[in-house]
Amino acid sequence: MPGLLLGDEAPNFEADTTQGRIRFHDFLGDSWGILFSHPRDFTPVCTTELGQAAKLAPEFSKRNVKMIALSIDSVEDHLSWSKDINAYNGDQPEEKLPFPIIADAKRELAVQLGMLDPDELDKDGIPLTARVVFVFGPDKKLKLSILYPATTGRNFDEILRVVDSLQLTAYKKVATPVNWKPGDSVMVIPSLPDDEAKKLFPKGIFTKDLPSGKKYLRYTPQPE
């Protein structure tokens, strides 16, 4: 069945992009990666999304994250559209964006990755791509996926936040609670015994008392 599940390895596809032909695993290298799809070039919501992605590109780069977009139009259309995106941001209308855009005119990659939206059709009645976000780790495995309909734009500040959470929890034995932001306290994972947790988190562990008497809400300052 087409599509990706958490823990699946990204397919090592080849594709033409606005920055030349790529092989996906080579493009990612040892970095984290974000692949995000769009219904079509020269559409209003997509233009605002890619504009915001371009603005936040330095922040993703700081986190060793490579970004790549996908849309079901040609490289030539992508390059022309990039001028509009830069102009939307108030920048010079150039063809270059800080990330490549994949040309998937035949929808082959969109089908392979399970990105099509059956409720959004083009003039020929063919499904458009939905607004999918895939986050891959340095091991090329899928760490997070978010699926939006074509009518709802994504929040790229939230995508940046979840990248911070994914990277922190990949290397530390913690989880991030609701509405967590970098710098907030985190939660000790339930599988970690108290004695080991005290050694791992010298800044201290704080437990919230609950009616059940169970001590499972264990907080600690965000580890370095």
PDB file of C-alpha atoms in Angstrom:
ATOM      1  CA  MET A   1       0.000   0.000   0.000  1.00  0.00           C
ATOM      2  CA  PRO A   2       1.496   3.375  -0.926  1.00  0.00           C
ATOM      3  CA  GLY A   3       2.478   5.703   1.870  1.00  0.00           C
ATOM      4  CA  LEU A   4       4.925   5.920   4.760  1.00  0.00           C
ATOM      5  CA  LEU A   5       4.480   4.939   8.398  1.00  0.00           C
ATOM      6  CA  LEU A   6       6.551   6.092  11.356  1.00  0.00           C
ATOM      7  CA  GLY A   7       9.802   4.173  11.422  1.00  0.00           C
ATOM      8  CA  ASP A   8       9.766   3.429   7.679  1.00  0.00           C
ATOM      9  CA  GLU A   9      12.906   4.238   5.731  1.00  0.00           C
ATOM     10  CA  ALA A  10      12.531   6.957   3.139  1.00  0.00           C
ATOM     11  CA  PRO A  11      12.597   5.593  -0.409  1.00  0.00           C
ATOM     12  CA  ASN A  12      15.809   6.512  -2.182  1.00  0.00           C
ATOM     13  CA  PHE A  13      14.024   8.057  -5.148  1.00  0.00           C
ATOM     14  CA  GLU A  14      15.545  10.141  -7.923  1.00  0.00           C
ATOM     15  CA  ALA A  15      13.841  13.351  -9.022  1.00  0.00           C
ATOM     16  CA  ASP A  16      14.342  16.519 -11.002  1.00  0.00           C
ATOM     17  CA  THR A  17      14.284  19.651  -8.844  1.00  0.00           C
ATOM     18  CA  THR A  18      14.889  23.372  -9.098  1.00  0.00           C
ATOM     19  CA  GLN A  19      18.463  22.663  -7.965  1.00  0.00           C
ATOM     20  CA  GLY A  20      19.136  19.801 -10.390  1.00  0.00           C
ATOM     21  CA  ARG A  21      18.550  16.070 -10.274  1.00  0.00           C
ATOM     22  CA  ILE A  22      18.837  14.460  -6.844  1.00  0.00           C
ATOM     23  CA  ARG A  23      18.908  11.055  -5.233  1.00  0.00           C
ATOM     24  CA  PHE A  24      17.049  11.512  -1.966  1.00  0.00           C
ATOM     25  CA  HIS A  25      19.413   9.716   0.418  1.00  0.00           C
ATOM     26  CA  ASP A  26      22.394  11.563  -1.036  1.00  0.00           C
ATOM     27  CA  PHE A  27      20.498  14.830  -0.688  1.00  0.00           C
ATOM     28  CA  LEU A  28      19.831  14.137   3.003  1.00  0.00           C
ATOM     29  CA  GLY A  29      23.363  12.957   3.784  1.00  0.00           C
ATOM     30  CA  ASP A  30      23.765  12.827   7.576  1.00  0.00           C
ATOM     31  CA  SER A  31      21.209  15.582   8.149  1.00  0.00           C
ATOM     32  CA  TRP A  32      17.655  15.584   9.345  1.00  0.00           C
ATOM     33  CA  GLY A  33      15.233  16.237   6.516  1.00  0.00           C
ATOM     34  CA  ILE A  34      11.804  17.722   5.875  1.00  0.00           C
ATOM     35  CA  LEU A  35       9.860  16.835   2.741  1.00  0.00           C
ATOM     36  CA  PHE A  36       6.692  18.888   2.340  1.00  0.00           C
ATOM     37  CA  SER A  37       4.226  18.647  -0.521  1.00  0.00           C
ATOM     38  CA  HIS A  38       1.936  21.209  -2.162  1.00  0.00           C
ATOM     39  CA  PRO A  39      -1.183  20.863  -4.318  1.00  0.00           C
ATOM     40  CA  ARG A  40      -0.031  23.095  -7.170  1.00  0.00           C
ATOM     41  CA  ASP A  41       2.218  25.986  -8.239  1.00  0.00           C
ATOM     42  CA  PHE A  42       0.825  29.514  -8.463  1.00  0.00           C
ATOM     43  CA  THR A  43      -1.824  28.878  -5.805  1.00  0.00           C
ATOM     44  CA  PRO A  44      -2.457  31.251  -2.897  1.00  0.00           C
ATOM     45  CA  VAL A  45      -2.031  29.076   0.206  1.00  0.00           C
ATOM     46  CA  CYS A  46       1.028  27.296  -1.198  1.00  0.00           C
ATOM     47  CA  THR A  47       2.690  30.621  -1.960  1.00  0.00           C
ATOM     48  CA  THR A  48       2.282  31.797   1.642  1.00  0.00           C
ATOM     49  CA  GLU A  49       3.606  28.463   2.946  1.00  0.00           C
ATOM     50  CA  LEU A  50       6.736  28.410   0.813  1.00  0.00           C
ATOM     51  CA  GLY A  51       7.289  32.064   1.671  1.00  0.00           C
ATOM     52  CA  GLN A  52       7.261  31.250   5.371  1.00  0.00           C
ATOM     53  CA  ALA A  53       9.443  28.171   4.833  1.00  0.00           C
ATOM     54  CA  ALA A  54      11.987  30.382   3.050  1.00  0.00           C
ATOM     55  CA  LYS A  55      11.969  32.875   5.928  1.00  0.00           C
ATOM     56  CA  LEU A  56      12.547  30.104   8.472  1.00  0.00           C
ATOM     57  CA  ALA A  57      15.171  28.271   6.387  1.00  0.00           C
ATOM     58  CA  PRO A  58      18.078  29.676   8.485  1.00  0.00           C
ATOM     59  CA  GLU A  59      16.430  28.312  11.645  1.00  0.00           C
ATOM     60  CA  PHE A  60      16.057  24.846  10.144  1.00  0.00           C
ATOM     61  CA  SER A  61      19.643  25.010   8.909  1.00  0.00           C
ATOM     62  CA  LYS A  62      20.850  25.765  12.447  1.00  0.00           C
ATOM     63  CA  ARG A  63      19.226  22.498  13.480  1.00  0.00           C
ATOM     64  CA  ASN A  64      20.954  20.525  10.691  1.00  0.00           C
ATOM     65  CA  VAL A  65      17.669  20.091   8.826  1.00  0.00           C
ATOM     66  CA  LYS A  66      17.538  20.025   5.033  1.00  0.00           C
ATOM     67  CA  MET A  67      14.230  21.112   3.489  1.00  0.00           C
ATOM     68  CA  ILE A  68      12.787  20.017   0.165  1.00  0.00           C
ATOM     69  CA  ALA A  69       9.358  20.745  -1.303  1.00  0.00           C
ATOM     70  CA  LEU A  70       7.259  18.807  -3.816  1.00  0.00           C
ATOM     71  CA  SER A  71       4.615  20.042  -6.244  1.00  0.00           C
ATOM     72  CA  ILE A  72       2.987  18.448  -9.283  1.00  0.00           C
ATOM     73  CA  ASP A  73       4.308  20.919 -11.854  1.00  0.00           C
ATOM     74  CA  SER A  74       7.448  21.214 -13.968  1.00  0.00           C
ATOM     75  CA  VAL A  75      10.836  22.574 -12.926  1.00  0.00           C
ATOM     76  CA  GLU A  76      10.218  25.530 -15.241  1.00  0.00           C
ATOM     77  CA  ASP A  77       6.956  26.335 -13.458  1.00  0.00           C
ATOM     78  CA  HIS A  78       8.649  25.944 -10.075  1.00  0.00           C
ATOM     79  CA  LEU A  79      11.350  28.433 -11.041  1.00  0.00           C
ATOM     80  CA  SER A  80       8.824  30.956 -12.302  1.00  0.00           C
ATOM     81  CA  TRP A  81       6.687  30.471  -9.179  1.00  0.00           C
ATOM     82  CA  SER A  82       9.762  31.019  -6.978  1.00  0.00           C
ATOM     83  CA  LYS A  83       9.861  34.617  -8.223  1.00  0.00           C
ATOM     84  CA  ASP A  84       6.330  35.141  -6.905  1.00  0.00           C
ATOM     85  CA  ILE A  85       7.240  33.519  -3.589  1.00  0.00           C
ATOM     86  CA  ASN A  86      10.239  35.811  -3.117  1.00  0.00           C
ATOM     87  CA  ALA A  87       8.154  38.831  -4.105  1.00  0.00           C
ATOM     88  CA  TYR A  88       5.490  37.800  -1.582  1.00  0.00           C
ATOM     89  CA  ASN A  89       8.216  37.879   1.083  1.00  0.00           C
ATOM     90  CA  GLY A  90       9.228  41.377  -0.003  1.00  0.00           C
ATOM     91  CA  ASP A  91      12.473  40.131  -1.543  1.00  0.00           C
ATOM     92  CA  GLN A  92      13.872  40.379  -5.042  1.00  0.00           C
ATOM     93  CA  PRO A  93      11.796  38.232  -7.447  1.00  0.00           C
ATOM     94  CA  GLU A  94      14.521  35.680  -8.122  1.00  0.00           C
ATOM     95  CA  GLU A  95      14.173  32.071  -9.194  1.00  0.00           C
ATOM     96  CA  LYS A  96      16.225  30.799  -6.256  1.00  0.00           C
ATOM     97  CA  LEU A  97      14.781  29.605  -2.938  1.00  0.00           C
ATOM     98  CA  PRO A  98      16.838  28.272  -0.005  1.00  0.00           C
ATOM     99  CA  PHE A  99      15.559  24.743  -0.724  1.00  0.00           C
ATOM    100  CA  PRO A 100      14.784  22.746  -3.877  1.00  0.00           C
ATOM    101  CA  ILE A 101      11.299  21.960  -5.194  1.00  0.00           C
ATOM    102  CA  ILE A 102      10.718  18.513  -6.691  1.00  0.00           C
ATOM    103  CA  ALA A 103       8.943  18.320 -10.055  1.00  0.00           C
ATOM    104  CA  ASP A 104       6.373  15.517  -9.837  1.00  0.00           C
ATOM    105  CA  ALA A 105       4.259  16.292 -12.904  1.00  0.00           C
ATOM    106  CA  LYS A 106       3.184  12.649 -13.345  1.00  0.00           C
ATOM    107  CA  ARG A 107       2.333  12.352  -9.615  1.00  0.00           C
ATOM    108  CA  GLU A 108       4.464   9.188  -9.410  1.00  0.00           C
ATOM    109  CA  LEU A 109       6.241  10.229  -6.228  1.00  0.00           C
ATOM    110  CA  ALA A 110       3.042  11.614  -4.689  1.00  0.00           C
ATOM    111  CA  VAL A 111       1.378   8.235  -5.252  1.00  0.00           C
ATOM    112  CA  GLN A 112       4.369   6.315  -3.884  1.00  0.00           C
ATOM    113  CA  LEU A 113       4.422   8.406  -0.706  1.00  0.00           C
ATOM    114  CA  GLY A 114       0.640   8.481  -0.210  1.00  0.00           C
ATOM    115  CA  MET A 115       0.341  12.248  -0.677  1.00  0.00           C
ATOM    116  CA  LEU A 116      -2.776  12.547  -2.863  1.00  0.00           C
ATOM    117  CA  ASP A 117      -5.943  14.225  -1.559  1.00  0.00           C
ATOM    118  CA  PRO A 118      -9.029  12.464  -3.009  1.00  0.00           C
ATOM    119  CA  ASP A 119     -11.243  15.458  -2.188  1.00  0.00           C
ATOM    120  CA  GLU A 120      -9.164  18.013  -4.100  1.00  0.00           C
ATOM    121  CA  LEU A 121      -9.240  17.541  -7.876  1.00  0.00           C
ATOM    122  CA  ASP A 122      -7.726  19.494 -10.745  1.00  0.00           C
ATOM    123  CA  LYS A 123      -9.662  20.587 -13.856  1.00  0.00           C
ATOM    124  CA  ASP A 124      -9.283  17.090 -15.310  1.00  0.00           C
ATOM    125  CA  GLY A 125     -10.674  15.415 -12.178  1.00  0.00           C
ATOM    126  CA  ILE A 126      -7.272  14.075 -11.062  1.00  0.00           C
ATOM    127  CA  PRO A 127      -6.446  14.287  -7.324  1.00  0.00           C
ATOM    128  CA  LEU A 128      -3.998  16.980  -6.220  1.00  0.00           C
ATOM    129  CA  THR A 129      -1.334  16.458  -3.592  1.00  0.00           C
ATOM    130  CA  ALA A 130      -2.332  17.195  -0.006  1.00  0.00           C
ATOM    131  CA  ARG A 131      -0.223  19.291   2.363  1.00  0.00           C
ATOM    132  CA  VAL A 132       1.998  16.564   3.785  1.00  0.00           C
ATOM    133  CA  VAL A 133       4.983  17.077   6.096  1.00  0.00           C
ATOM    134  CA  PHE A 134       7.491  14.248   6.535  1.00  0.00           C
ATOM    135  CA  VAL A 135      10.380  14.635   8.990  1.00  0.00           C
ATOM    136  CA  PHE A 136      13.237  12.160   8.560  1.00  0.00           C
ATOM    137  CA  GLY A 137      16.070  11.505  10.974  1.00  0.00           C
ATOM    138  CA  PRO A 138      19.748  11.100  10.044  1.00  0.00           C
ATOM    139  CA  ASP A 139      19.025   7.352   9.779  1.00  0.00           C
ATOM    140  CA  LYS A 140      16.634   8.165   6.864  1.00  0.00           C
ATOM    141  CA  LYS A 141      13.658   6.869   8.874  1.00  0.00           C
ATOM    142  CA  LEU A 142      10.360   8.707   9.222  1.00  0.00           C
ATOM    143  CA  LYS A 143      10.117  10.390  12.631  1.00  0.00           C
ATOM    144  CA  LEU A 144       6.945  12.450  12.143  1.00  0.00           C
ATOM    145  CA  SER A 145       4.210  12.969   9.576  1.00  0.00           C
ATOM    146  CA  ILE A 146       1.507  15.618   9.453  1.00  0.00           C
ATOM    147  CA  LEU A 147      -1.291  15.674   6.878  1.00  0.00           C
ATOM    148  CA  TYR A 148      -3.323  18.787   6.105  1.00  0.00           C
ATOM    149  CA  PRO A 149      -6.060  19.191   3.481  1.00  0.00           C
ATOM    150  CA  ALA A 150      -5.401  21.528   0.573  1.00  0.00           C
ATOM    151  CA  THR A 151      -7.595  24.227   2.129  1.00  0.00           C
ATOM    152  CA  THR A 152      -5.593  24.537   5.379  1.00  0.00           C
ATOM    153  CA  GLY A 153      -2.155  26.119   5.440  1.00  0.00           C
ATOM    154  CA  ARG A 154       0.524  24.697   7.705  1.00  0.00           C
ATOM    155  CA  ASN A 155       2.086  26.378  10.715  1.00  0.00           C
ATOM    156  CA  PHE A 156       5.838  26.313  10.097  1.00  0.00           C
ATOM    157  CA  ASP A 157       6.568  27.619  13.589  1.00  0.00           C
ATOM    158  CA  GLU A 158       4.918  24.434  14.848  1.00  0.00           C
ATOM    159  CA  ILE A 159       7.018  22.338  12.473  1.00  0.00           C
ATOM    160  CA  LEU A 160      10.129  24.016  13.877  1.00  0.00           C
ATOM    161  CA  ARG A 161       8.889  23.279  17.415  1.00  0.00           C
ATOM    162  CA  VAL A 162       8.335  19.589  16.715  1.00  0.00           C
ATOM    163  CA  VAL A 163      11.802  19.336  15.152  1.00  0.00           C
ATOM    164  CA  ASP A 164      13.222  20.703  18.420  1.00  0.00           C
ATOM    165  CA  SER A 165      11.239  18.079  20.318  1.00  0.00           C
ATOM    166  CA  LEU A 166      12.257  15.238  17.997  1.00  0.00           C
ATOM    167  CA  GLN A 167      15.930  16.128  18.207  1.00  0.00           C
ATOM    168  CA  LEU A 168      15.882  16.507  21.983  1.00  0.00           C
ATOM    169  CA  THR A 169      14.005  13.267  22.633  1.00  0.00           C
ATOM    170  CA  ALA A 170      16.138  11.337  20.142  1.00  0.00           C
ATOM    171  CA  TYR A 171      19.215  11.848  22.300  1.00  0.00           C
ATOM    172  CA  LYS A 172      17.828  12.326  25.831  1.00  0.00           C
ATOM    173  CA  LYS A 173      15.535  10.031  27.817  1.00  0.00           C
ATOM    174  CA  VAL A 174      12.776  12.591  28.047  1.00  0.00           C
ATOM    175  CA  ALA A 175       9.443  13.453  26.430  1.00  0.00           C
ATOM    176  CA  THR A 176       7.990  16.894  25.789  1.00  0.00           C
ATOM    177  CA  PRO A 177       4.568  17.707  27.311  1.00  0.00           C
ATOM    178  CA  VAL A 178       1.659  19.600  25.814  1.00  0.00           C
ATOM    179  CA  ASN A 179       2.521  23.031  24.391  1.00  0.00           C
ATOM    180  CA  TRP A 180       6.217  22.524  25.197  1.00  0.00           C
ATOM    181  CA  LYS A 181       8.662  25.077  23.881  1.00  0.00           C
ATOM    182  CA  PRO A 182      12.489  24.952  23.940  1.00  0.00           C
ATOM    183  CA  GLY A 183      13.677  25.874  27.417  1.00  0.00           C
ATOM    184  CA  ASP A 184      10.571  24.557  29.182  1.00  0.00           C
ATOM    185  CA  SER A 185      10.735  21.641  31.597  1.00  0.00           C
ATOM    186  CA  VAL A 186      10.454  18.178  30.070  1.00  0.00           C
ATOM    187  CA  MET A 187       9.130  14.867  31.338  1.00  0.00           C
ATOM    188  CA  VAL A 188      11.156  11.826  32.309  1.00  0.00           C
ATOM    189  CA  ILE A 189      10.109   8.848  30.175  1.00  0.00           C
ATOM    190  CA  PRO A 190       8.070   6.248  32.125  1.00  0.00           C
ATOM    191  CA  SER A 191      10.474   3.384  31.392  1.00  0.00           C
ATOM    192  CA  LEU A 192      13.358   5.085  33.233  1.00  0.00           C
ATOM    193  CA  PRO A 193      13.670   3.991  36.908  1.00  0.00           C
ATOM    194  CA  ASP A 194      13.879   6.723  39.543  1.00  0.00           C
ATOM    195  CA  ASP A 195      17.434   5.880  40.623  1.00  0.00           C
ATOM    196  CA  GLU A 196      18.727   6.050  37.053  1.00  0.00           C
ATOM    197  CA  ALA A 197      16.749   9.220  36.387  1.00  0.00           C
ATOM    198  CA  LYS A 198      18.368  10.968  39.353  1.00  0.00           C
ATOM    199  CA  LYS A 199      21.808  10.190  37.919  1.00  0.00           C
ATOM    200  CA  LEU A 200      20.893  11.330  34.411  1.00  0.00           C
ATOM    201  CA  PHE A 201      19.219  14.573  35.490  1.00  0.00           C
ATOM    202  CA  PRO A 202      21.358  16.251  38.171  1.00  0.00           C
ATOM    203  CA  LYS A 203      19.250  19.427  38.004  1.00  0.00           C
ATOM    204  CA  GLY A 204      16.564  17.529  39.857  1.00  0.00           C
ATOM    205  CA  ILE A 205      13.281  15.756  39.231  1.00  0.00           C
ATOM    206  CA  PHE A 206       9.958  17.197  40.325  1.00  0.00           C
ATOM    207  CA  THR A 207       6.904  14.990  40.693  1.00  0.00           C
ATOM    208  CA  LYS A 208       3.326  16.236  40.637  1.00  0.00           C
ATOM    209  CA  ASP A 209       1.066  14.693  43.257  1.00  0.00           C
ATOM    210  CA  LEU A 210      -2.028  13.033  41.837  1.00  0.00           C
ATOM    211  CA  PRO A 211      -5.169  11.484  43.419  1.00  0.00           C
ATOM    212  CA  SER A 212      -4.087   8.041  42.208  1.00  0.00           C
ATOM    213  CA  GLY A 213      -0.890   8.329  44.232  1.00  0.00           C
ATOM    214  CA  LYS A 214       1.075   7.249  41.188  1.00  0.00           C
ATOM    215  CA  LYS A 215       4.300   9.176  40.585  1.00  0.00           C
ATOM    216  CA  TYR A 216       4.303   9.178  36.801  1.00  0.00           C
ATOM    217  CA  LEU A 217       4.320  12.928  36.175  1.00  0.00           C
ATOM    218  CA  ARG A 218       8.066  13.442  36.585  1.00  0.00           C
ATOM    219  CA  TYR A 219       9.474  16.765  35.340  1.00  0.00           C
ATOM    220  CA  THR A 220      13.056  17.929  34.968  1.00  0.00           C
ATOM    221  CA  PRO A 221      14.655  21.063  33.499  1.00  0.00           C
ATOM    222  CA  GLN A 222      15.480  20.621  29.821  1.00  0.00           C
ATOM    223  CA  PRO A 223      18.855  18.849  29.640  1.00  0.00           C
ATOM    224  CA  GLU A 224      21.675  20.364  27.629  1.00  0.00           C
TER     225      GLU A 224
END
